[in-house]
Coordinates of C-alpha atoms in Angstrom, one line a residue:
Chain T
X1 CA -106.6 -10.0 -43.0
X2 CA -103.9 -7.7 -42.3
X3 CA -104.3 -3.9 -41.3
X4 CA -100.5 -1.7 -42.5
X5 CA -99.9 2.2 -41.2
X6 CA -97.5 3.3 -43.7
X7 CA -95.1 6.2 -42.4
X8 CA -93.8 8.3 -45.9
X9 CA -90.1 8.9 -44.8
X10 CA -89.2 10.4 -47.7
X11 CA -90.7 10.3 -51.2
X12 CA -88.9 7.8 -52.0
X13 CA -89.2 5.5 -48.3
X14 CA -91.5 4.1 -47.0
X15 CA -92.3 2.0 -43.2
X16 CA -95.5 0.2 -42.8
X17 CA -95.6 -2.0 -40.0
X18 CA -98.8 -4.5 -38.9
X19 CA -101.4 -3.2 -37.0
X20 CA -103.4 -5.7 -34.2
X21 CA -105.9 -3.0 -34.2
X22 CA -106.7 1.3 -35.3
X23 CA -108.2 2.8 -31.9
X24 CA -108.8 5.9 -33.0
X25 CA -108.7 6.9 -36.7
X26 CA -110.3 11.3 -36.9
X27 CA -109.4 14.9 -37.6
X28 CA -108.8 17.6 -35.4
X29 CA -108.9 21.4 -36.5
X30 CA -104.8 20.8 -37.7
X31 CA -104.4 17.2 -38.2
X32 CA -105.4 13.5 -39.6
X33 CA -104.6 12.0 -36.5
X34 CA -104.4 7.7 -35.9
X35 CA -104.0 5.6 -33.0
X36 CA -102.2 2.2 -34.1
X37 CA -101.4 -0.9 -31.6
X38 CA -98.6 -1.6 -34.4
X39 CA -97.1 -5.2 -34.0
X40 CA -93.5 -4.1 -34.1
X41 CA -92.8 -0.3 -32.5
X42 CA -96.9 -1.2 -29.4
X43 CA -99.1 1.6 -29.6
X44 CA -98.3 4.4 -32.1
X45 CA -99.4 8.3 -32.7
X46 CA -99.6 9.2 -36.7
X47 CA -100.4 12.8 -37.1
X48 CA -101.0 13.5 -41.1
X49 CA -99.2 10.3 -41.3
X50 CA -95.8 11.2 -39.9
X51 CA -95.0 8.7 -37.1
X52 CA -95.8 10.3 -33.4
X53 CA -95.2 7.8 -31.0
X54 CA -94.8 4.3 -29.6
X55 CA -94.8 2.8 -26.6
X56 CA -92.0 1.2 -27.9
X57 CA -89.3 3.6 -28.6
X58 CA -91.2 6.8 -27.0
X59 CA -87.9 7.3 -23.8
X60 CA -85.4 7.5 -26.2
X61 CA -87.2 11.0 -27.4
X62 CA -88.6 12.0 -24.6
X63 CA -85.3 11.1 -22.5
X64 CA -83.3 13.0 -24.9
X65 CA -85.2 15.9 -25.2
X66 CA -85.6 16.5 -21.4
X67 CA -83.1 15.5 -19.7
X68 CA -79.6 16.8 -22.2
X69 CA -80.6 20.7 -21.6
X70 CA -82.1 19.8 -17.7
X71 CA -79.0 18.4 -17.0
X72 CA -76.8 21.5 -18.8
X73 CA -78.6 23.8 -16.6
X74 CA -77.8 23.2 -13.3
X75 CA -80.5 25.2 -11.7
X76 CA -83.7 24.9 -14.1
X77 CA -86.9 26.6 -12.4
X78 CA -89.7 27.2 -15.2
X79 CA -89.4 24.8 -18.0
X80 CA -91.5 25.8 -20.8
X81 CA -92.9 23.2 -23.5
X82 CA -93.7 23.6 -27.2
X83 CA -96.1 21.5 -29.2
X84 CA -95.3 18.0 -26.9
X85 CA -98.5 17.2 -26.2
X86 CA -98.4 13.3 -26.0
X87 CA -97.1 14.4 -22.3
X88 CA -93.5 13.2 -22.6
X89 CA -91.1 15.5 -22.9
X90 CA -93.1 17.3 -19.4
X91 CA -93.3 13.3 -17.4
X92 CA -89.9 13.6 -17.8
X93 CA -88.8 17.2 -16.9
X94 CA -91.1 17.8 -13.8
X95 CA -88.9 14.2 -12.3
X96 CA -85.9 17.0 -12.0
X97 CA -85.8 18.5 -8.1
X98 CA -85.4 21.3 -9.2
X99 CA -87.7 22.2 -11.6
X100 CA -90.8 23.9 -10.0
X101 CA -92.7 24.4 -12.8
X102 CA -93.3 23.3 -16.4
X103 CA -95.6 25.3 -18.8
X104 CA -97.0 23.4 -22.0
X105 CA -98.9 24.5 -24.8
X106 CA -99.8 22.6 -27.8
X107 CA -101.8 24.2 -30.0
X108 CA -104.1 20.8 -31.3
X109 CA -106.2 20.0 -27.7
X110 CA -107.5 16.3 -29.2
X111 CA -103.7 15.4 -29.8
X112 CA -104.2 16.4 -25.6
X113 CA -107.1 13.9 -25.1
X114 CA -106.3 10.9 -27.8
X115 CA -102.7 10.9 -25.4
X116 CA -104.6 10.8 -22.2
X117 CA -106.7 7.8 -23.5
X118 CA -104.9 5.7 -25.3
X119 CA -100.8 6.7 -23.8
X120 CA -101.8 7.4 -19.9
X121 CA -98.2 5.7 -20.0
X122 CA -96.5 8.9 -21.8
X123 CA -99.6 11.4 -20.8
X124 CA -98.8 10.1 -17.1
X125 CA -97.6 13.6 -15.8
X126 CA -100.9 15.3 -17.3
X127 CA -103.5 12.0 -15.8
X128 CA -102.1 12.2 -12.7
X129 CA -102.2 16.1 -11.9
X130 CA -98.3 17.1 -11.6
X131 CA -98.5 20.3 -9.5
X132 CA -95.7 21.1 -11.4
X133 CA -97.8 21.2 -14.1
X134 CA -99.5 23.5 -16.5
X135 CA -100.8 22.8 -19.5
X136 CA -102.9 25.0 -21.9
X137 CA -104.6 24.4 -25.3
X138 CA -102.5 27.4 -27.5
X139 CA -100.9 28.3 -30.0
X140 CA -97.3 28.3 -28.5
X141 CA -96.2 30.8 -30.3
X142 CA -98.0 33.9 -28.8
X143 CA -97.5 32.1 -25.7
X144 CA -93.1 33.1 -25.6
X145 CA -93.9 36.1 -27.3
X146 CA -95.5 37.5 -23.9
X147 CA -92.3 36.1 -21.6
X148 CA -89.4 38.2 -21.5
X149 CA -85.9 36.8 -18.8
X150 CA -88.7 34.4 -17.8
X151 CA -87.9 30.9 -18.2
X152 CA -84.4 29.0 -17.8
X153 CA -84.9 26.4 -20.6
X154 CA -87.7 25.8 -23.1
X155 CA -88.3 22.6 -25.7
X156 CA -89.5 22.7 -28.1
X157 CA -90.8 18.8 -29.2
X158 CA -92.5 19.8 -32.5
X159 CA -93.4 18.0 -35.3
X160 CA -92.7 18.0 -38.6
X161 CA -92.1 21.9 -40.3
X162 CA -95.4 21.7 -42.4
X163 CA -99.0 21.7 -40.9
X164 CA -99.1 23.8 -37.4
X165 CA -95.1 23.5 -36.9
X166 CA -94.1 25.1 -39.3
X167 CA -93.7 28.6 -37.5
X168 CA -91.4 26.2 -34.9
X169 CA -88.9 26.3 -37.7
X170 CA -88.8 30.2 -38.2
X171 CA -85.8 32.8 -37.5
X172 CA -88.6 34.4 -35.9
X173 CA -89.2 32.2 -33.2
X174 CA -85.7 32.2 -32.4
X175 CA -85.5 35.8 -30.8
X176 CA -88.4 35.3 -29.4
X177 CA -87.1 32.0 -27.5
X178 CA -83.3 34.2 -27.0
X179 CA -86.2 36.7 -25.5
X180 CA -87.9 34.9 -23.2
X181 CA -85.1 33.4 -21.2
X182 CA -83.1 33.9 -18.6
X183 CA -79.7 35.2 -19.4
X184 CA -78.2 31.6 -18.4
X185 CA -81.4 29.7 -20.0
X186 CA -80.8 27.8 -23.2
X187 CA -83.3 26.1 -25.6
X188 CA -83.6 23.3 -27.6
X189 CA -85.4 22.1 -31.0
X190 CA -86.0 18.4 -32.3
X191 CA -84.8 19.5 -35.7
X192 CA -85.3 16.2 -37.9
X193 CA -82.4 13.5 -39.9
X194 CA -78.9 14.6 -40.1
X195 CA -78.6 12.4 -43.0
X196 CA -82.2 13.1 -44.3
X197 CA -83.6 16.5 -43.9
X198 CA -79.8 17.9 -44.8
X199 CA -80.7 21.1 -45.5
X200 CA -83.9 22.1 -42.6
X201 CA -80.6 22.0 -40.6
X202 CA -78.6 24.1 -42.4
X203 CA -81.4 26.6 -42.0
X204 CA -81.9 26.1 -38.5
X205 CA -78.3 26.0 -37.5
X206 CA -77.8 29.5 -39.4
X207 CA -80.7 31.1 -37.6
X208 CA -80.1 30.4 -33.3
X209 CA -76.1 30.7 -34.6
X210 CA -76.9 34.4 -35.5
X211 CA -78.5 34.5 -32.2
X212 CA -77.6 32.7 -29.7
X213 CA -73.8 33.2 -28.2
X214 CA -73.4 29.6 -28.4
X215 CA -75.1 26.3 -31.1
X216 CA -74.2 22.6 -29.5
X217 CA -76.2 19.9 -32.7
X218 CA -76.9 16.2 -30.4
X219 CA -77.9 13.0 -31.8
X220 CA -80.1 10.5 -30.7
X221 CA -81.1 7.2 -31.9
X222 CA -84.8 6.7 -32.7
X223 CA -85.9 3.8 -35.1
X224 CA -90.0 5.5 -35.5
X225 CA -88.2 8.3 -37.1
X226 CA -86.6 8.4 -40.7
X227 CA -83.6 6.9 -40.5
X228 CA -82.9 6.1 -37.1
X229 CA -80.0 9.0 -36.9
X230 CA -82.5 11.9 -35.1
X231 CA -81.2 15.8 -34.4
X232 CA -81.5 18.2 -31.9
X233 CA -80.2 21.5 -32.0
X234 CA -79.3 23.6 -29.0
X235 CA -79.4 27.9 -28.3
X236 CA -77.5 28.0 -25.0
X237 CA -77.0 31.7 -23.7
X238 CA -74.2 30.7 -21.5
X239 CA -73.7 26.7 -20.3
X240 CA -72.1 25.2 -23.2
X241 CA -72.8 21.1 -23.6
X242 CA -69.2 20.4 -24.8
X243 CA -68.0 21.8 -21.2
X244 CA -70.5 20.3 -19.2
X245 CA -69.5 18.4 -16.0
X246 CA -72.2 16.4 -13.9
X247 CA -73.6 19.5 -11.8
X248 CA -76.0 17.2 -9.3
X249 CA -76.7 13.7 -9.0
X250 CA -79.2 12.3 -11.1
X251 CA -82.2 10.6 -8.0
X252 CA -84.5 8.6 -11.0
X253 CA -83.5 6.1 -13.3
X254 CA -83.9 6.0 -16.8
X255 CA -83.9 4.0 -19.8
X256 CA -81.6 5.9 -22.4
X257 CA -79.6 9.2 -20.8
X258 CA -77.3 8.6 -18.9
X259 CA -74.0 10.9 -18.3
X260 CA -72.0 9.1 -20.4
X261 CA -74.8 10.6 -23.2
X262 CA -74.8 14.0 -21.7
X263 CA -70.9 14.1 -22.8
X264 CA -71.9 11.1 -26.4
X265 CA -74.5 12.6 -27.3
X266 CA -72.2 15.7 -28.7
X267 CA -70.0 14.2 -30.4
X268 CA -70.6 14.1 -33.9
X269 CA -70.0 12.5 -37.0
X270 CA -67.7 14.2 -39.9
X271 CA -70.6 14.3 -42.6
X272 CA -72.7 16.1 -39.6
X273 CA -69.5 18.2 -38.2
X274 CA -69.3 19.6 -42.1
X275 CA -73.4 19.9 -42.4
X276 CA -72.9 22.4 -40.1
X277 CA -68.7 23.8 -39.8
X278 CA -68.7 23.3 -43.5
X279 CA -65.8 21.2 -45.3
X280 CA -62.7 21.7 -43.8
X281 CA -59.1 19.3 -44.4
X282 CA -60.3 17.4 -41.4
Chain M
X1 CA -94.2 1.5 -63.6
X2 CA -92.9 1.7 -60.2
X3 CA -90.2 -0.7 -58.9
X4 CA -89.7 -0.7 -54.7
X5 CA -87.4 -3.2 -52.7
X6 CA -88.6 -4.5 -49.5
X7 CA -86.4 -5.8 -47.0
X8 CA -88.9 -7.2 -43.8
X9 CA -86.9 -6.2 -41.2
X10 CA -88.8 -8.2 -38.1
X11 CA -92.0 -9.9 -39.6
X12 CA -93.9 -7.3 -39.0
X13 CA -91.9 -4.6 -40.6
X14 CA -91.2 -3.9 -44.1
X15 CA -88.3 -0.7 -45.1
X16 CA -89.3 0.5 -48.8
X17 CA -87.9 2.6 -51.0
X18 CA -88.5 2.7 -55.0
X19 CA -86.2 1.6 -57.4
X20 CA -84.8 2.7 -61.2
X21 CA -83.4 0.5 -62.5
X22 CA -83.1 -3.2 -61.4
X23 CA -78.7 -4.0 -62.7
X24 CA -79.2 -7.8 -61.6
X25 CA -81.4 -10.5 -60.5
X26 CA -80.3 -14.1 -59.5
X27 CA -78.4 -16.4 -57.2
X28 CA -75.3 -17.2 -56.1
X29 CA -74.5 -21.2 -54.6
X30 CA -75.1 -19.4 -51.8
X31 CA -78.2 -17.0 -52.0
X32 CA -80.0 -15.1 -53.8
X33 CA -78.6 -11.8 -54.8
X34 CA -80.4 -7.8 -56.2
X35 CA -77.8 -5.3 -56.8
X36 CA -81.1 -2.3 -57.6
X37 CA -80.2 1.5 -58.1
X38 CA -83.2 3.0 -56.2
X39 CA -84.2 6.8 -55.5
X40 CA -83.3 6.7 -51.8
X41 CA -80.0 5.1 -51.1
X42 CA -78.3 5.4 -54.5
X43 CA -77.2 1.7 -55.7
X44 CA -77.8 -1.2 -53.3
X45 CA -76.6 -4.9 -53.1
X46 CA -79.7 -6.6 -51.2
X47 CA -78.7 -10.3 -50.6
X48 CA -81.9 -13.6 -49.3
X49 CA -84.0 -10.0 -49.2
X50 CA -81.6 -8.4 -47.5
X51 CA -80.4 -4.9 -47.7
X52 CA -76.9 -5.2 -47.3
X53 CA -75.7 -1.9 -48.0
X54 CA -76.1 1.5 -50.0
X55 CA -73.2 4.1 -51.9
X56 CA -75.1 6.5 -50.2
X57 CA -74.6 5.2 -45.7
X58 CA -72.0 2.2 -46.9
X59 CA -69.4 5.0 -45.3
X60 CA -70.3 4.8 -42.2
X61 CA -71.2 0.5 -41.6
X62 CA -67.8 0.5 -43.4
X63 CA -65.4 3.2 -41.7
X64 CA -67.5 1.7 -38.3
X65 CA -66.5 -2.0 -38.7
X66 CA -62.8 -1.1 -40.2
X67 CA -61.9 2.2 -38.6
X68 CA -63.0 2.1 -34.4
X69 CA -60.4 -1.7 -34.2
X70 CA -57.4 -0.8 -36.3
X71 CA -57.3 2.6 -34.6
X72 CA -58.0 1.2 -31.3
X73 CA -54.5 -1.6 -31.6
X74 CA -51.4 0.6 -31.9
X75 CA -49.6 -1.5 -34.5
X76 CA -51.8 -3.8 -36.4
X77 CA -49.8 -5.7 -39.7
X78 CA -51.8 -8.1 -40.2
X79 CA -55.8 -8.5 -40.7
X80 CA -58.1 -11.2 -42.1
X81 CA -61.3 -10.0 -42.4
X82 CA -64.3 -12.4 -43.0
X83 CA -66.2 -11.8 -45.1
X84 CA -66.7 -8.5 -46.4
X85 CA -67.3 -9.4 -49.7
X86 CA -68.4 -5.9 -50.7
X87 CA -64.6 -4.9 -50.6
X88 CA -65.3 -1.4 -48.2
X89 CA -63.4 -3.7 -45.1
X90 CA -60.4 -4.1 -47.5
X91 CA -61.4 -0.6 -49.0
X92 CA -61.0 0.8 -44.6
X93 CA -57.8 -0.8 -43.3
X94 CA -55.6 -0.9 -46.6
X95 CA -55.4 3.0 -45.8
X96 CA -53.8 2.3 -42.7
X97 CA -49.9 3.0 -43.2
X98 CA -49.2 0.1 -40.3
X99 CA -51.3 -1.9 -41.5
X100 CA -48.7 -5.0 -43.9
X101 CA -51.5 -7.7 -45.6
X102 CA -55.2 -8.2 -45.1
X103 CA -56.7 -11.2 -45.8
X104 CA -60.5 -10.8 -47.0
X105 CA -62.5 -14.6 -47.0
X106 CA -65.7 -15.0 -48.3
X107 CA -67.5 -17.5 -48.6
X108 CA -70.1 -16.1 -52.1
X109 CA -67.5 -15.4 -55.4
X110 CA -70.5 -13.8 -56.7
X111 CA -70.5 -11.1 -54.7
X112 CA -66.9 -10.7 -55.0
X113 CA -67.5 -10.9 -58.4
X114 CA -70.4 -8.0 -58.3
X115 CA -69.2 -5.5 -56.2
X116 CA -66.6 -5.4 -58.5
X117 CA -69.1 -4.9 -61.9
X118 CA -71.2 -2.6 -59.7
X119 CA -70.7 -0.9 -56.3
X120 CA -66.6 0.2 -58.2
X121 CA -66.5 2.9 -54.8
X122 CA -67.1 0.4 -52.4
X123 CA -64.5 -2.2 -54.0
X124 CA -61.9 0.1 -54.7
X125 CA -59.0 -2.0 -53.4
X126 CA -60.2 -5.5 -54.9
X127 CA -60.5 -3.5 -58.7
X128 CA -56.9 -1.8 -57.9
X129 CA -55.4 -4.9 -56.9
X130 CA -54.0 -3.2 -53.9
X131 CA -51.0 -4.6 -53.0
X132 CA -51.1 -5.1 -49.1
X133 CA -54.8 -7.2 -50.1
X134 CA -55.1 -11.1 -50.9
X135 CA -58.9 -12.3 -51.6
X136 CA -60.2 -15.7 -51.4
X137 CA -63.0 -17.3 -52.1
X138 CA -63.6 -19.8 -49.0
X139 CA -65.1 -20.8 -46.5
X140 CA -63.9 -18.5 -44.0
X141 CA -64.2 -19.8 -40.2
X142 CA -62.4 -23.1 -42.3
X143 CA -59.6 -20.9 -43.7
X144 CA -59.2 -19.5 -39.8
X145 CA -58.9 -22.9 -37.5
X146 CA -55.7 -22.7 -39.3
X147 CA -54.2 -19.3 -37.9
X148 CA -53.0 -19.4 -34.3
X149 CA -51.1 -16.1 -32.4
X150 CA -51.3 -14.5 -35.9
X151 CA -53.3 -11.4 -36.3
X152 CA -53.5 -8.3 -34.4
X153 CA -57.4 -7.6 -35.9
X154 CA -60.3 -9.7 -37.1
X155 CA -63.4 -8.1 -38.6
X156 CA -66.2 -10.0 -38.9
X157 CA -67.8 -8.4 -41.4
X158 CA -70.8 -11.2 -42.3
X159 CA -73.8 -10.6 -42.5
X160 CA -77.4 -11.9 -40.6
X161 CA -77.3 -15.2 -38.5
X162 CA -79.2 -17.0 -41.0
X163 CA -78.2 -18.6 -44.1
X164 CA -74.4 -18.6 -44.9
X165 CA -73.3 -16.5 -41.8
X166 CA -74.8 -18.8 -39.5
X167 CA -71.4 -20.3 -38.3
X168 CA -69.8 -16.8 -37.5
X169 CA -72.3 -16.5 -34.4
X170 CA -70.3 -20.3 -32.7
X171 CA -69.2 -19.9 -29.5
X172 CA -66.8 -22.4 -31.6
X173 CA -66.5 -19.4 -33.6
X174 CA -65.0 -16.9 -31.3
X175 CA -63.5 -20.1 -29.8
X176 CA -60.8 -20.2 -33.4
X177 CA -61.4 -16.6 -33.5
X178 CA -59.0 -15.9 -30.4
X179 CA -56.5 -18.9 -31.4
X180 CA -55.5 -17.5 -34.3
X181 CA -54.8 -13.5 -32.7
X182 CA -51.2 -13.0 -30.9
X183 CA -51.1 -12.2 -27.7
X184 CA -52.7 -8.3 -28.3
X185 CA -54.8 -9.3 -30.7
X186 CA -59.0 -7.6 -30.5
X187 CA -61.7 -9.1 -33.3
X188 CA -64.5 -6.9 -34.3
X189 CA -69.0 -8.3 -35.6
X190 CA -71.8 -6.5 -37.2
X191 CA -73.9 -8.5 -34.3
X192 CA -76.9 -5.9 -35.4
X193 CA -79.8 -3.9 -33.8
X194 CA -79.8 -3.4 -30.0
X195 CA -83.3 -2.6 -30.0
X196 CA -84.3 -5.5 -32.4
X197 CA -82.0 -8.7 -31.8
X198 CA -81.9 -8.3 -28.3
X199 CA -81.7 -12.3 -27.2
X200 CA -78.9 -12.4 -30.6
X201 CA -77.3 -9.7 -28.2
X202 CA -76.5 -11.7 -25.5
X203 CA -75.2 -14.4 -27.4
X204 CA -73.3 -13.2 -28.9
X205 CA -72.1 -11.4 -25.3
X206 CA -72.1 -14.5 -23.3
X207 CA -69.8 -16.4 -26.0
X208 CA -67.4 -13.8 -26.1
X209 CA -66.8 -12.3 -22.2
X210 CA -66.1 -16.5 -22.5
X211 CA -63.0 -16.8 -24.4
X212 CA -62.1 -12.5 -23.7
X213 CA -60.8 -11.2 -20.6
X214 CA -62.2 -7.4 -23.1
X215 CA -65.8 -7.5 -24.5
X216 CA -66.7 -4.3 -25.2
X217 CA -70.0 -3.7 -28.1
X218 CA -69.7 0.3 -30.0
X219 CA -72.9 1.4 -31.8
X220 CA -73.1 3.1 -35.1
X221 CA -76.1 5.4 -36.8
X222 CA -77.1 2.5 -39.9
X223 CA -79.8 4.1 -42.2
X224 CA -80.5 0.9 -44.0
X225 CA -80.6 -1.2 -41.2
X226 CA -83.9 -2.3 -39.1
X227 CA -83.6 0.7 -36.3
X228 CA -80.8 2.3 -37.4
X229 CA -79.1 1.7 -34.7
X230 CA -76.6 -0.9 -35.1
X231 CA -73.9 -2.4 -32.8
X232 CA -70.5 -4.0 -32.6
X233 CA -69.4 -6.5 -30.7
X234 CA -65.6 -6.7 -29.9
X235 CA -63.0 -9.0 -28.5
X236 CA -60.3 -7.8 -27.3
X237 CA -57.0 -10.0 -25.9
X238 CA -55.0 -6.7 -24.2
X239 CA -56.2 -2.9 -25.4
X240 CA -59.3 -2.1 -23.6
X241 CA -61.5 0.9 -26.4
X242 CA -63.2 2.0 -22.0
X243 CA -58.6 3.4 -21.6
X244 CA -57.6 4.6 -25.7
X245 CA -56.0 8.0 -25.9
X246 CA -54.9 8.3 -29.9
X247 CA -51.9 6.8 -30.6
X248 CA -50.6 7.7 -34.1
X249 CA -52.4 10.1 -36.2
X250 CA -54.5 9.1 -39.3
X251 CA -53.2 10.4 -42.2
X252 CA -56.8 10.2 -44.0
X253 CA -60.1 12.0 -43.7
X254 CA -62.6 10.3 -43.1
X255 CA -66.7 10.8 -43.5
X256 CA -68.0 9.1 -40.7
X257 CA -64.9 8.6 -37.9
X258 CA -62.7 10.4 -36.3
X259 CA -61.1 10.7 -32.5
X260 CA -64.2 11.8 -30.6
X261 CA -66.5 8.9 -32.5
X262 CA -63.5 6.4 -31.3
X263 CA -64.8 7.1 -27.7
X264 CA -68.5 7.9 -27.6
X265 CA -69.3 4.5 -29.6
X266 CA -68.8 3.1 -26.4
X267 CA -71.0 5.6 -24.7
X268 CA -73.9 3.2 -24.4
X269 CA -77.8 4.4 -23.3
X270 CA -79.0 2.3 -20.4
X271 CA -81.4 -0.1 -21.7
X272 CA -78.6 -0.8 -24.1
X273 CA -76.6 -1.8 -21.0
X274 CA -78.5 -3.4 -19.5
X275 CA -78.8 -6.1 -21.9
X276 CA -74.8 -6.6 -21.7
X277 CA -74.8 -5.9 -17.8
X278 CA -77.9 -6.9 -16.2
X279 CA -81.0 -4.8 -14.7
X280 CA -79.1 -3.2 -11.4
X281 CA -80.9 -0.2 -9.6
X282 CA -78.7 3.0 -12.1

């Protein structure tokens, strides 16, 4: 008998993949967790029914959320990752020689544990005990509130704005982010699909642009996520991605990211510009 | 009882949307046809079980396949569209003042007829009897073989390379395309997903780059299609999209296309470059 996992991408849209095996099915204090061996995407992590990451396409998400902010900053020494329990964002961040320490704070220790067990290629930096990386289990919001003028780059690698990720999409959270960053710091957050989650993106944009002098949005192709069109919102105190020129060499290979993508990711289709800036005659 | 339409995007992956109504279900000489009112994408055209177009996201596909080649060419007067029976590519092409005549040849008259009936916003140019547009029902391959040194831009707006679209993905077809184009002509074809259809894309690339001096690939976000990451292959005799600078003003509004997209669509992630150029140390 064939087995499947399905994400209800919206009340009216399902994405279903056949799986050869369910490796784990259980729950943590915070969420339902499935680890499945899918025939389309390879091994997948599913939280509360939402496809989080897959071995086949995770490089796109993790390179997009890590390298775009890290290469925008000319000298990212202290990096904070909020969420990111699978370890993929941390794996990419520690590859930058300029990065001296990466602190990752995920609320769900079970996700960290299962990622180390079932996703060794993603959890690589955690498994190897990379000396730059400190992994904490706890509330990222509370943790960040104690920091001031400390981080160069903050990466908010959160799940959807329901369940444990909910508090990471509030005005207060962005205020704390601003305070925790150095005077030339910047942050980035995954902010769902510009095709499917427009009110959410507009709300985030309004908050971030009220607090940060520079607010930008960039996109990435993520086959596992609803519509395949995913976006990231960035708030920056000083560096503007639209003015980016290469500030150092990239000494490691990548599968998605390159210097062209660093620029083109910020080039937005008109309907996305309309979302952010309002509809004008173009 | 709820009704759904499903596309088997691969043997292991299904995309399913709830529909409020099936407006047409039947078949032509060439394929099974469904017109459904979906709750996610609005009205949709489904051919042989494959989602072809939807009212909600069609602007992305049609603007991508039409405006990128048409704005690359400094003076596109004669345009041929092979396939494109829904009329969307023709609707976009006739908006260019430089374009004097658009000939559209689709093999399936039933698709044209149903598009006019059920998709008036897409079939607009056909319905209005736009004087620039000639619609023919017939074999695009045979039609094109009779032309030599005639078209400025050829748009191959075909379905997947199975069924009636199969002959549009062959070496001979690209030879005929080359012959039918003027000495500075160019053509573009929809060529599926770089994430999901890699051998197909490599085959097309090998053929086109054997025939045309300039071969390029560009991408576009298309939520309705597998992975959401779609690509188009372009063969050009003279104009190189990587050297593009604006050659005229755009006098009509668009919802996806803009001058930034004209450039950024050709910026490829590393895994796509690897597909086309082979893996090298980057």
